[in-house]
Coordinates of C-alpha atoms and ligand atoms in Angstrom, one line a residue:
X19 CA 87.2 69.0 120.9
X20 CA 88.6 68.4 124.8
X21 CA 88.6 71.9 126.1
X22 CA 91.7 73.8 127.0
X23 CA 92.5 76.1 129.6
X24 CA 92.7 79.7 128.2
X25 CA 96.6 81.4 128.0
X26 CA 95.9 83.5 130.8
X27 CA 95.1 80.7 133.1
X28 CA 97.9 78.6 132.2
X29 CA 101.2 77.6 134.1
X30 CA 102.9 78.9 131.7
X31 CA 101.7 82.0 131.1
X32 CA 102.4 82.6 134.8
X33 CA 106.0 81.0 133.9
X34 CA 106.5 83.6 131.0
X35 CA 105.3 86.8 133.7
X36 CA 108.1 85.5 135.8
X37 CA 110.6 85.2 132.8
X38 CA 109.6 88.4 131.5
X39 CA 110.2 90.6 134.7
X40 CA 113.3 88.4 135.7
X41 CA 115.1 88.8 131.9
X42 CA 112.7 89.3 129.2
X43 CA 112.1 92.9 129.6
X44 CA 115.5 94.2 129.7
X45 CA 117.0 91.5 127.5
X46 CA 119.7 93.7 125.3
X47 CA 120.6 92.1 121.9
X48 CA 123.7 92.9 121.7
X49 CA 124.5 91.4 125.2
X50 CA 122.8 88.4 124.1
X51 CA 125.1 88.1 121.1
X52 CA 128.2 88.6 122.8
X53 CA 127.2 86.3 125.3
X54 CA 126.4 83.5 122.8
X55 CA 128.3 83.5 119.5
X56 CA 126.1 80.5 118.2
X57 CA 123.4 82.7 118.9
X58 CA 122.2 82.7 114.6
X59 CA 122.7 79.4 114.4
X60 CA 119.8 78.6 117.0
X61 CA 117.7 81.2 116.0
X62 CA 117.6 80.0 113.0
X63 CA 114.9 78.0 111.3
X64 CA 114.3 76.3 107.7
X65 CA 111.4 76.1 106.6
X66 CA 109.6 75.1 103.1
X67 CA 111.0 77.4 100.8
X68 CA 112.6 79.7 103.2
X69 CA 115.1 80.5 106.2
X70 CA 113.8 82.3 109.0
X71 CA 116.3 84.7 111.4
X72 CA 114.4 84.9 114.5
X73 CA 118.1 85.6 116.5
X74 CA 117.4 89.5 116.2
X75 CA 114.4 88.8 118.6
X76 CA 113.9 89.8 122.3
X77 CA 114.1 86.0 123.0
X78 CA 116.4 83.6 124.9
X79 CA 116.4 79.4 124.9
X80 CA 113.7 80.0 128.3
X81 CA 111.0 82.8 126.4
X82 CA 110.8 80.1 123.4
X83 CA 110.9 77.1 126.1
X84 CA 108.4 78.8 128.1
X85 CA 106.6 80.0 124.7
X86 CA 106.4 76.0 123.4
X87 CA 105.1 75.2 126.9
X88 CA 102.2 77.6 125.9
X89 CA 101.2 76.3 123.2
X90 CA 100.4 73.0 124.2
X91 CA 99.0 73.9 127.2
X92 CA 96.7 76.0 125.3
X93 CA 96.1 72.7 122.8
X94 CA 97.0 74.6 120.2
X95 CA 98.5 71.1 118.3
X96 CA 94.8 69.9 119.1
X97 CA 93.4 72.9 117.1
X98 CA 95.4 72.6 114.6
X99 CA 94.3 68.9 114.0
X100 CA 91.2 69.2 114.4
X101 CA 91.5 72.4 111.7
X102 CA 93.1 70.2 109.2
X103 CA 90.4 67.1 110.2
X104 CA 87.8 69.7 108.9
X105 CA 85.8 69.9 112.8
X106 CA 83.7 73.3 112.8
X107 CA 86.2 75.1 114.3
X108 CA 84.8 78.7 113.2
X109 CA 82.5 78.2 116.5
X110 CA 80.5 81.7 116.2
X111 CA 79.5 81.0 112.2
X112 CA 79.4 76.9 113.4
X113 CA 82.0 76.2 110.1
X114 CA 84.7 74.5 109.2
X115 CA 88.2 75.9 107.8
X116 CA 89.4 74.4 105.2
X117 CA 91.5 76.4 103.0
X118 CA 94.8 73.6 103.7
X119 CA 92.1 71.2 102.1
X120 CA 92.3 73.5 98.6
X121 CA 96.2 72.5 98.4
X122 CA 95.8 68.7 99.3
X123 CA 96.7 66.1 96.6
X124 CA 93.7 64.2 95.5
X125 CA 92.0 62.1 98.5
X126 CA 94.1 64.3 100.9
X127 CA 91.6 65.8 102.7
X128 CA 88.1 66.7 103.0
X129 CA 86.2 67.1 100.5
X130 CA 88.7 65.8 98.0
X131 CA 86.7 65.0 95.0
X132 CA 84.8 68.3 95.1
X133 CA 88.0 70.9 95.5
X134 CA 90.1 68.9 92.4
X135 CA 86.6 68.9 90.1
X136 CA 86.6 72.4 90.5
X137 CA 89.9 73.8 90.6
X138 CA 90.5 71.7 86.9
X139 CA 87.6 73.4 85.5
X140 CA 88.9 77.0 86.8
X141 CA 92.5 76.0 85.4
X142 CA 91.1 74.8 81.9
X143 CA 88.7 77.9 81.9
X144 CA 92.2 80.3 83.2
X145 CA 94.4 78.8 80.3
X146 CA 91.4 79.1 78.0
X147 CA 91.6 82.8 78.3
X148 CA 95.3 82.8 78.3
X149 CA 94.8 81.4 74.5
X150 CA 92.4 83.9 73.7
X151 CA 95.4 86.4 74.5
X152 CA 97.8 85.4 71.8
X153 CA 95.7 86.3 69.6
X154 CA 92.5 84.8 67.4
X155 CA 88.9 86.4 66.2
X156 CA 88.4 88.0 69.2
X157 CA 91.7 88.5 71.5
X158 CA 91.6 89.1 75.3
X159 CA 93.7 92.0 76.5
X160 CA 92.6 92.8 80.1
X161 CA 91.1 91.2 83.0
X162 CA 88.8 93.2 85.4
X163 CA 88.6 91.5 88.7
X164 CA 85.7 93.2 90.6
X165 CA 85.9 91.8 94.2
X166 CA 87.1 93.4 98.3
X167 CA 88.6 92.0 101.5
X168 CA 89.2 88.2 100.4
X169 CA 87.9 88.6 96.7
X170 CA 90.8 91.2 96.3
X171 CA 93.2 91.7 98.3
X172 CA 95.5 87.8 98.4
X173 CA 94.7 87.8 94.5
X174 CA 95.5 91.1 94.0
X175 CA 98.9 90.8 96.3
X176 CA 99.7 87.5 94.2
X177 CA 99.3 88.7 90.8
X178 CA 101.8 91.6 91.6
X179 CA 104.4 89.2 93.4
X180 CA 104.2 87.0 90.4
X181 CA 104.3 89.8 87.7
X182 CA 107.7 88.0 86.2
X183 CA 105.8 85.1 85.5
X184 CA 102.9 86.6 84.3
X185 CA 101.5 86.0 80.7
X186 CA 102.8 89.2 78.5
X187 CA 99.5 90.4 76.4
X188 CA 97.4 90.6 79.7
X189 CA 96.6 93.1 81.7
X190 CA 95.3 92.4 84.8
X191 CA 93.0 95.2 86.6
X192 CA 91.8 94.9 89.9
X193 CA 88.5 97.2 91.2
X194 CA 87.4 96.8 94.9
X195 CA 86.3 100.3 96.7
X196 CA 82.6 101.5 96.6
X197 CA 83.8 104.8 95.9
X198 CA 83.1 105.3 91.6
X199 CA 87.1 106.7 90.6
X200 CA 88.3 103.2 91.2
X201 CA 86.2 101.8 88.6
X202 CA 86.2 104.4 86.2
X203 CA 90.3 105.3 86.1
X204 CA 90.2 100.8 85.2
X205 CA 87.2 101.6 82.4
X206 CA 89.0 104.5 80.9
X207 CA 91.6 102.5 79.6
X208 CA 90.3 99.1 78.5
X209 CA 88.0 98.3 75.6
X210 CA 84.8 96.3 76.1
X211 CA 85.2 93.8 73.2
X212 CA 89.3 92.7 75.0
X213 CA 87.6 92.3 78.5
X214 CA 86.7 89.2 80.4
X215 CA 85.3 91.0 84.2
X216 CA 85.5 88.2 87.0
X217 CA 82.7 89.2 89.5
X218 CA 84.4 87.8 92.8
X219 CA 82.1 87.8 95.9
X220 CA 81.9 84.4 98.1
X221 CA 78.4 85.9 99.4
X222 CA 77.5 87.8 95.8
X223 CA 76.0 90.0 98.0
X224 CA 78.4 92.7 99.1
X225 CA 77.8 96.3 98.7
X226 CA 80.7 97.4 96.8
X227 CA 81.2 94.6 94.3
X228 CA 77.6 94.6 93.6
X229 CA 77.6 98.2 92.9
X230 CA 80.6 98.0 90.8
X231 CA 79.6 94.9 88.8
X232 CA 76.7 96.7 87.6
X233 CA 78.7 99.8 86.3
X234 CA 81.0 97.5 84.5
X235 CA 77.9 95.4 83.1
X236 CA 76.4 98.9 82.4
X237 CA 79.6 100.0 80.7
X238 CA 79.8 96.6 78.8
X239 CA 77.0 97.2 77.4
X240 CA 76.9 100.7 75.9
X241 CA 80.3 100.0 74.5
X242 CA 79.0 96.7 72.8
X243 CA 81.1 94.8 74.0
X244 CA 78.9 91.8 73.1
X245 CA 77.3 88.5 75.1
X246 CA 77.5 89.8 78.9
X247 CA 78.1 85.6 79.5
X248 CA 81.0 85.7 77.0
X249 CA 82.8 88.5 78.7
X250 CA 81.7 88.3 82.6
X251 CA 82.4 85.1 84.8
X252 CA 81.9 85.1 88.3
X253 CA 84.0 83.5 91.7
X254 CA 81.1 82.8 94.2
X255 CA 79.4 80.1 96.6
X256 CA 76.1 81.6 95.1
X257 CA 75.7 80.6 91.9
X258 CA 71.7 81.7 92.0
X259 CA 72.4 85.2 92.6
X260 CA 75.6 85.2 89.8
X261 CA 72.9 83.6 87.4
X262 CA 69.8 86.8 88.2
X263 CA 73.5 88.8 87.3
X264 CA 73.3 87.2 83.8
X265 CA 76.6 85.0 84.6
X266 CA 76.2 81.6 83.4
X267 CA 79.8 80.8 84.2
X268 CA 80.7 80.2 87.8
X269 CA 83.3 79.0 89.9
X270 CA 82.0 78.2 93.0
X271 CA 83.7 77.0 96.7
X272 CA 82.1 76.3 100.2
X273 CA 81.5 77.8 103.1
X274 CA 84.4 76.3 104.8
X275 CA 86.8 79.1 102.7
X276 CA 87.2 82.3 104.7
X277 CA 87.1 85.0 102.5
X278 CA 90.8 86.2 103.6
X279 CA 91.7 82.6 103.2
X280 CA 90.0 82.5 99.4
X281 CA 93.0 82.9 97.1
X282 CA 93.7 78.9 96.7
X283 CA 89.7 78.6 95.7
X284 CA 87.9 80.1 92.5
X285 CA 89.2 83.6 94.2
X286 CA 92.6 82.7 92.8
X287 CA 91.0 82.3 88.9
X288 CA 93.2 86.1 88.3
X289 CA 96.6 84.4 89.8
X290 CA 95.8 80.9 87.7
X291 CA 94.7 83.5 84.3
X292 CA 98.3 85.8 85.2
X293 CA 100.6 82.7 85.8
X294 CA 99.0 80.2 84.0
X295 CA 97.5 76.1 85.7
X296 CA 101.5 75.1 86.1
X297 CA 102.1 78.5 88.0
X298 CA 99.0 77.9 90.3
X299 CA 99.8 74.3 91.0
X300 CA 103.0 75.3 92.1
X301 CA 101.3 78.2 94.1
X302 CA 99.3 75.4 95.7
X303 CA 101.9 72.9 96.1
X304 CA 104.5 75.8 98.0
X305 CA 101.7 75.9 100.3
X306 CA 101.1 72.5 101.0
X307 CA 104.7 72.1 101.7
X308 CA 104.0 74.9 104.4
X309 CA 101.1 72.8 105.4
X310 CA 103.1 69.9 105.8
X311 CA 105.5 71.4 108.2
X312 CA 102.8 73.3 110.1
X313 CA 101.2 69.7 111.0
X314 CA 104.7 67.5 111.2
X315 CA 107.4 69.9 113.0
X316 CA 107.7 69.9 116.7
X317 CA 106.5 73.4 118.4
X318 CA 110.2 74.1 118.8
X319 CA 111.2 73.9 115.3
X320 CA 107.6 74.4 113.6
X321 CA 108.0 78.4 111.8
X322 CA 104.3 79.5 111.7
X323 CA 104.1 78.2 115.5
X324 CA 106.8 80.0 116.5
X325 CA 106.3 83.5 114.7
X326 CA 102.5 83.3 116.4
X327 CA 104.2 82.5 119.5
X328 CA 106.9 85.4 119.3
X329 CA 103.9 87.4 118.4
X330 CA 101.9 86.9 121.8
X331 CA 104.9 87.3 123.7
X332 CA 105.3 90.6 122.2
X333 CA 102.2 91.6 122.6
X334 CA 101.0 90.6 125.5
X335 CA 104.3 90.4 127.7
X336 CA 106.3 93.3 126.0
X337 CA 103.0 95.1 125.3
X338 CA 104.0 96.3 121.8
X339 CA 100.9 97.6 119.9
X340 CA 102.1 96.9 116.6
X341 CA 104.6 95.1 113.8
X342 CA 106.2 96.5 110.6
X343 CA 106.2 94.4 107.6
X344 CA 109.0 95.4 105.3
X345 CA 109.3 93.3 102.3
X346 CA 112.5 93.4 100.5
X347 CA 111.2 92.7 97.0
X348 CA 108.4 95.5 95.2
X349 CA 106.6 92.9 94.0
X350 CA 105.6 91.8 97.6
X351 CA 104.2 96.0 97.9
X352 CA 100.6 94.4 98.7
X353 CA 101.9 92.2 100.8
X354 CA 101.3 94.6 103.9
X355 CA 98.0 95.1 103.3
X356 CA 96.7 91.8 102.8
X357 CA 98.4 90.9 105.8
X358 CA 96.2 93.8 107.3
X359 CA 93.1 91.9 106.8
X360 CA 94.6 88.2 107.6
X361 CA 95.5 89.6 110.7
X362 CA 93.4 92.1 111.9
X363 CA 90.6 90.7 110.7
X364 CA 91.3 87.4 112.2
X365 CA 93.0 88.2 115.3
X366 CA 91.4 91.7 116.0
X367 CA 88.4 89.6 118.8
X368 CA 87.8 91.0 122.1
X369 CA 86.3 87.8 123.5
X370 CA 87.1 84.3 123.6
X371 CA 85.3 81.4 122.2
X372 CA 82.9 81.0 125.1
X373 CA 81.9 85.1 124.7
X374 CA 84.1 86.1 127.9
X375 CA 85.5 90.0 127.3
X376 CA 89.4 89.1 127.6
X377 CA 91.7 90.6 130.3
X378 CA 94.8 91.0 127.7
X379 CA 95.4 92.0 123.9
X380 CA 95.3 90.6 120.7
X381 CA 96.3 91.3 117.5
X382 CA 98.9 93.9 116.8
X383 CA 98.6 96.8 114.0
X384 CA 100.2 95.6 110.8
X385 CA 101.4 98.0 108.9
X386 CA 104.6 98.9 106.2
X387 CA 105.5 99.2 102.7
X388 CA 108.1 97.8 100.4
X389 CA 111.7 98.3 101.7
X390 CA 113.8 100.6 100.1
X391 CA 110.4 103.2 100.1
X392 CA 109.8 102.8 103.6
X393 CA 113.0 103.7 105.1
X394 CA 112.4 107.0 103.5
X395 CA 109.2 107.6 105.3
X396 CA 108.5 106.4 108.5
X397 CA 112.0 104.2 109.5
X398 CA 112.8 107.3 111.5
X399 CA 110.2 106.2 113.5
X400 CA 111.6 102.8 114.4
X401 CA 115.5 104.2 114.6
X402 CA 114.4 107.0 117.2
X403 CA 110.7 106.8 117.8
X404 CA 109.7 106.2 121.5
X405 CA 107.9 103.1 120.7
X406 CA 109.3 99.7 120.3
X407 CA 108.3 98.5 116.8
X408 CA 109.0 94.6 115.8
X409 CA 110.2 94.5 112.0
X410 CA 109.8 91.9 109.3
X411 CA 112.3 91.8 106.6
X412 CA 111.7 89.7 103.9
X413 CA 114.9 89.1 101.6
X414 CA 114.7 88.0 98.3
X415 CA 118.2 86.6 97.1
X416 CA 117.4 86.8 93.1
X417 CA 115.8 89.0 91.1
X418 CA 113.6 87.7 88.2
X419 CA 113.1 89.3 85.1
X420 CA 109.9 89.1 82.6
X421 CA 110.2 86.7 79.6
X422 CA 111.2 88.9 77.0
X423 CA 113.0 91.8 78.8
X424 CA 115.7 93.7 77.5
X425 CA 119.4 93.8 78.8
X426 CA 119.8 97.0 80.0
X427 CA 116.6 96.0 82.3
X428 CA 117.9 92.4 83.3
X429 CA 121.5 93.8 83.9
X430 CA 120.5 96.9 86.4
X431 CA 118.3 94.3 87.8
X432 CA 121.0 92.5 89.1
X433 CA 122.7 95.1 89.8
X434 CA 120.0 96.8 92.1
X435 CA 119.3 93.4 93.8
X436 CA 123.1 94.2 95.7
X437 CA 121.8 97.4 96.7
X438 CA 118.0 96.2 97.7
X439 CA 119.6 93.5 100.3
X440 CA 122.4 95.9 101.1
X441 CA 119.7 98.2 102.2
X442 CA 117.8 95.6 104.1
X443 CA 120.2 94.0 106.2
X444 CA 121.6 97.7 107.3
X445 CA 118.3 98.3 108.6
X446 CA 117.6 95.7 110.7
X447 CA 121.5 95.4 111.6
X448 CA 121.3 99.3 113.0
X449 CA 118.0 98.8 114.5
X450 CA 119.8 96.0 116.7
X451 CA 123.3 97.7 117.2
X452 CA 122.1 101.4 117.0
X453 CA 124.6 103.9 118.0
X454 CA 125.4 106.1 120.9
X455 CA 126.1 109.8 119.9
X456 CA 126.7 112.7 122.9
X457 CA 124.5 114.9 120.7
X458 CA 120.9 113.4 121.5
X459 CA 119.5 113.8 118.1
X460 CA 121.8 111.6 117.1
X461 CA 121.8 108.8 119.6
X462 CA 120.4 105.3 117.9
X463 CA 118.7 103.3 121.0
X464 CA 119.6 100.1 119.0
X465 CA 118.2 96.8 120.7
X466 CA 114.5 97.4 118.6
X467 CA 113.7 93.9 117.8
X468 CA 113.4 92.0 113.8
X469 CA 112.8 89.3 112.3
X470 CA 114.4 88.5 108.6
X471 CA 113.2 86.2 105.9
X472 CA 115.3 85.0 103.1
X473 CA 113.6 83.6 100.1
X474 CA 115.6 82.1 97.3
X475 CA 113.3 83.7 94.5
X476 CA 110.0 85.0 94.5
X477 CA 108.5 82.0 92.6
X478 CA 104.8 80.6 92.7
X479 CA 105.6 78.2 95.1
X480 CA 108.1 80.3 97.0
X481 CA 104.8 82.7 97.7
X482 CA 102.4 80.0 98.5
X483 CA 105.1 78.5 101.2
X484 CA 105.1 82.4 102.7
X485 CA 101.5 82.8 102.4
X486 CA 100.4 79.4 104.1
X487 CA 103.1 80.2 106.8
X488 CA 101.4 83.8 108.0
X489 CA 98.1 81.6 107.6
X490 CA 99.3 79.2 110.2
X491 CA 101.1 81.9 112.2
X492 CA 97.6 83.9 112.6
X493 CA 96.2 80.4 113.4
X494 CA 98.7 79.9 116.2
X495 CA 98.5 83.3 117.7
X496 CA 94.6 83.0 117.7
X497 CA 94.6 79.5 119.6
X498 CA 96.7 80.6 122.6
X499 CA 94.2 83.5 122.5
X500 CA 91.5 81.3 122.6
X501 CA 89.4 83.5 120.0
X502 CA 87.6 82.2 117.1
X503 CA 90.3 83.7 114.5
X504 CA 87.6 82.8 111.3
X505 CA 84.5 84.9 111.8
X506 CA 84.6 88.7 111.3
X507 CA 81.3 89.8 113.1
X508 CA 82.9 93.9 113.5
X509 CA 82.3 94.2 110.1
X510 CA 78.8 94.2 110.3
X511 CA 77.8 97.3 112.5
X512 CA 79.2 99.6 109.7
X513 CA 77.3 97.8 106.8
X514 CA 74.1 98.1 108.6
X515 CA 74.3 102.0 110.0
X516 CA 75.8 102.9 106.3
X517 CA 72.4 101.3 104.5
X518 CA 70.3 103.6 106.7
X519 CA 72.3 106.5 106.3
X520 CA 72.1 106.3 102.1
X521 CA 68.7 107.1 102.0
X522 CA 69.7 110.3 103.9
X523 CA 71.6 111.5 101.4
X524 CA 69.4 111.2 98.9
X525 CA 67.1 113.3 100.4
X526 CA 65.2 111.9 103.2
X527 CA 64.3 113.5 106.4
X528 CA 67.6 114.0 108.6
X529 CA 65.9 115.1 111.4
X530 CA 63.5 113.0 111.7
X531 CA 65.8 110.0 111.7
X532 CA 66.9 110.2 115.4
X533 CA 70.5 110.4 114.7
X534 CA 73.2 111.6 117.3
X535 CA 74.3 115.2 116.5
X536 CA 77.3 114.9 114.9
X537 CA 76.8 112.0 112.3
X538 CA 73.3 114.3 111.5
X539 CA 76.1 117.4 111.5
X540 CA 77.8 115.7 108.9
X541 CA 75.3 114.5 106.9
X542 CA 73.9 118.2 106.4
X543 CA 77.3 119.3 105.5
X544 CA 78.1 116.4 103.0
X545 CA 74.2 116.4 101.7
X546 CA 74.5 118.3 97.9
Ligands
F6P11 O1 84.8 92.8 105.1 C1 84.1 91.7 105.4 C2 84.2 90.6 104.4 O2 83.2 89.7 104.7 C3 85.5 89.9 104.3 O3 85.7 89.0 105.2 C4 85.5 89.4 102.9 O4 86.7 89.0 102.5 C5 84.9 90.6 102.2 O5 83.9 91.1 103.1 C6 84.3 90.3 100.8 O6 83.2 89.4 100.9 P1 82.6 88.7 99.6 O7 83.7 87.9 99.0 O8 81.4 88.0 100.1 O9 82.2 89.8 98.7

């Protein structure tokens, strides 16, 4: 890989300082609207499956010039290439990231052969259980997936965006946190006998799955439920330790999957079991359109590229700390927080590739909750607040029903969808224009900054397109940084100081353990 200056050493980053003191930072919205009524119209950009209105942003025709410059001084083209060329681009765990070669057609991409053997044997195994659903000797009625981070959070998000197209006599459950009421409020409403578990851990190793998988094998088994191989499947690169488990069927992937970029592998076998192998392929194949347009599309017109781009001039040039997520549709209401772990966990690096501490910030806080419920809770906030807090709406034109619901439901569906995007485009429409009042507390600011999606339908493919495209946006944001935006090394601190402190609470010697003064404080006071 030719090496590439860092952003901060660039001419362009020294272009955007200058651009940001001369008309970035007091760039007023509503100025730049009046000023240019075509303003929307090249703002604008279409995408795979999408539109993107990126006209409610603090950004002129220079910022995004200036922004474009950036990026390919910061090779972030050449990343991106040599991403999709499957190069060990995950420097610090010396891996390659592949997750774009999960959604190639056959002989695409790396590792071709491999990724279609075993996604075919995941969608005959996901429509195999669908069939035991309708009904037979021994129906399937609920699906247990036992996973955290990666291994729960896209499937999890997915399964509940897709819920119209889900198959009707499953139930799908999904258990991640250490802490026991998870698992058991799940337990105490399923029956062992109508339960296929997926144990979904890329290293089969981590804590909290672990622990749970072995209450739910534990609970199998004093219910008699039966074979634990009939009823317990596992999503894993480590077959060996599945197998000591007592799971005989596995879905494996490679090392070259990021666990926050797992939901296209064997991590997705809840999404392919709720929407079926046609609703996965088309899952797969929104993405790859995404994927397509993230290699193809010139900086200036390339969506993921230009999000990750508005991101770092936010961040770094209009030093705002974080960005609200607000999607417009309740089944996207995980969407927030598995954006918490693509983004933070990827972007949230302190030092660049070579190990240097960096002079300037990286990723923002994501945060929100499905819109209407947030603007009833913290909206206030970005009206009036004295922050400046970038929003993303995401608009969903149609409403889908579930196969088989009544009219009354259908009917105040549609109905409701009027008042869902009513609601959405007021928001971000008064966070531009606000309003001036003589009476403080009533006084709008306006010019806070947003970005709006609109999404035909919420569809398989629809979601894969959006997925893939805050993929490739983290990507983007992470090149200019110049950090390695695949490994997740803070994670490990806590993992390690919380196996030493469990002993302690079982009994052993506090004092003698040599522990600062408040974390032994606490222990005595938490300590039965
Ligand atoms: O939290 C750290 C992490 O490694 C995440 O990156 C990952 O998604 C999660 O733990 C779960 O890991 P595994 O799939 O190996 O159980």
């Amino acid at each position: 890989m030719t090496s590439f200056p860092r952003c901060d050493a660039t001419a362009a980053w020294a272009a955007l300082s200058g651009h940001f003191e001369a008309h970035g930072r007091d760039l007023d919205l509503r100025e730049a609207f009046a000023r240019d009524p075509a303003r929307f119209e090249r703002f604008g950009v279409e995408a795979p499956d999408m539109f993107c209105d990126l006209s409610k942003n603090r950004i002129d025709a220079a910022t995004l010039h200036f922004l474009a410059d950036l990026a390919r001084e910061c090779g972030v083209e050449a990343w991106r290439d040599a991403m999709l060329a499957g190069e060990a681009i995950n420097t610090t765990e010396g891996r390659a990231v592949l997750h774009t070669a999960l959604r190639a057609p056959p002989g695409e991409a790396p590792f071709s052969d491999e990724v279609h053997a075993t996604r075919e044997a995941m969608l005959a195994f996901a429509e195999a259980v669908r069939a035991r659903a309708e009904g037979g000797a021994r129906p399937l009625r609920h699906v247990v997936n036992i996973g955290i981070g990666g291994s729960d959070l896209g499937p999890q998000m997915a399964v509940a965006a897709l819920a119209p197209f889900a198959h009707p006599q499953l139930e799908l459950h999904f258990v991640s946190n250490v802490d026991g009421h998870d698992i058991a409020s799940v337990l105490r409403r399923i029956a062992p006998a109508e339960t296929l578990f997926i144990v979904a851990s890329k290293t089969f190793t981590t804590q909290e799955t672990m622990a749970n998988a072995a209450t739910a094998k534990a609970w199998f088994l004093e219910g008699g439920g039966g074979e634990v191989a009939e009823h317990f499947v596992a999503a894993t690169t480590n077959v060996e330790a599945a197998a000591r488990f007592g799971i005989t069927r596995t879905f494996g992937f490679r090392d070259w999957v990021g666990g926050r970029y797992s939901l296209w592998s064997a991590i997705g076998l809840p999404i392919a079991i709720a929407v079926g192998a046609a609703g996965f392929r088309e899952l797969l194949a929104g993405a790859r359109a995404m994927d397509e347009h993230f290699a193809a599309a010139p900086i200036e017109k390339n969506l993921p590229m230009l999000l990750g781009l508005v991101d770092v001039w936010y961040r770094n040039f209009h030093g705002f700390t974080s960005r609200s997520v607000a999607p417009y549709h309740h089944g996207l209401k995980r969407l927030p927080a598995y954006l918490q772990q693509l983004e933070m966990e990827s972007n949230g690096k302190r030092v660049d590739r070579e190990g240097r501490v960096l002079p300037f910030a990286t990723s923002a806080v994501v945060w929100g909750e499905p819109g209407t419920n947030g603007q009833h809770a913290y909206f206030q906030m970005l009206h009036q607040g004295t922050d400046t807090i970038p929003v993303e709406f995401i608009l969903v034109k149609k409403a889908d029903a579930n196969a088989g619901e009544g009219r009354a439901v259908c009917e105040s569906l549609a109905r409701q969808q009027g008042m869902l995007l009513a609601n959405g485009l007021a928001q971000s429409q008064a966070l531009m224009l606000g309003q001036k009042s003589a009476e403080p507390h009533r006084d709008f600011p306006g010019n806070r900054p947003s970005t709006t999606f609109v999404l035909d339908r919420l569809t398989p493919r629809s979601l894969g397109a959006l997925i893939a495209l805050y993929e490739h946006r983290v990507f983007t944001a992470g090149a200019v940084w110049g950090i390695d935006s695949f490994d997740q090394w803070g994670v490990e601190l806590g993992k390690v100081l919380g196996a030493r402190l469990l002993p302690l609470l079982d009994g052993a010697d506090i004092e003698a353990a040599g522990l600062d003064g408040s974390t032994a404080g606490l222990l005595r006071r938490v300590r039965g």
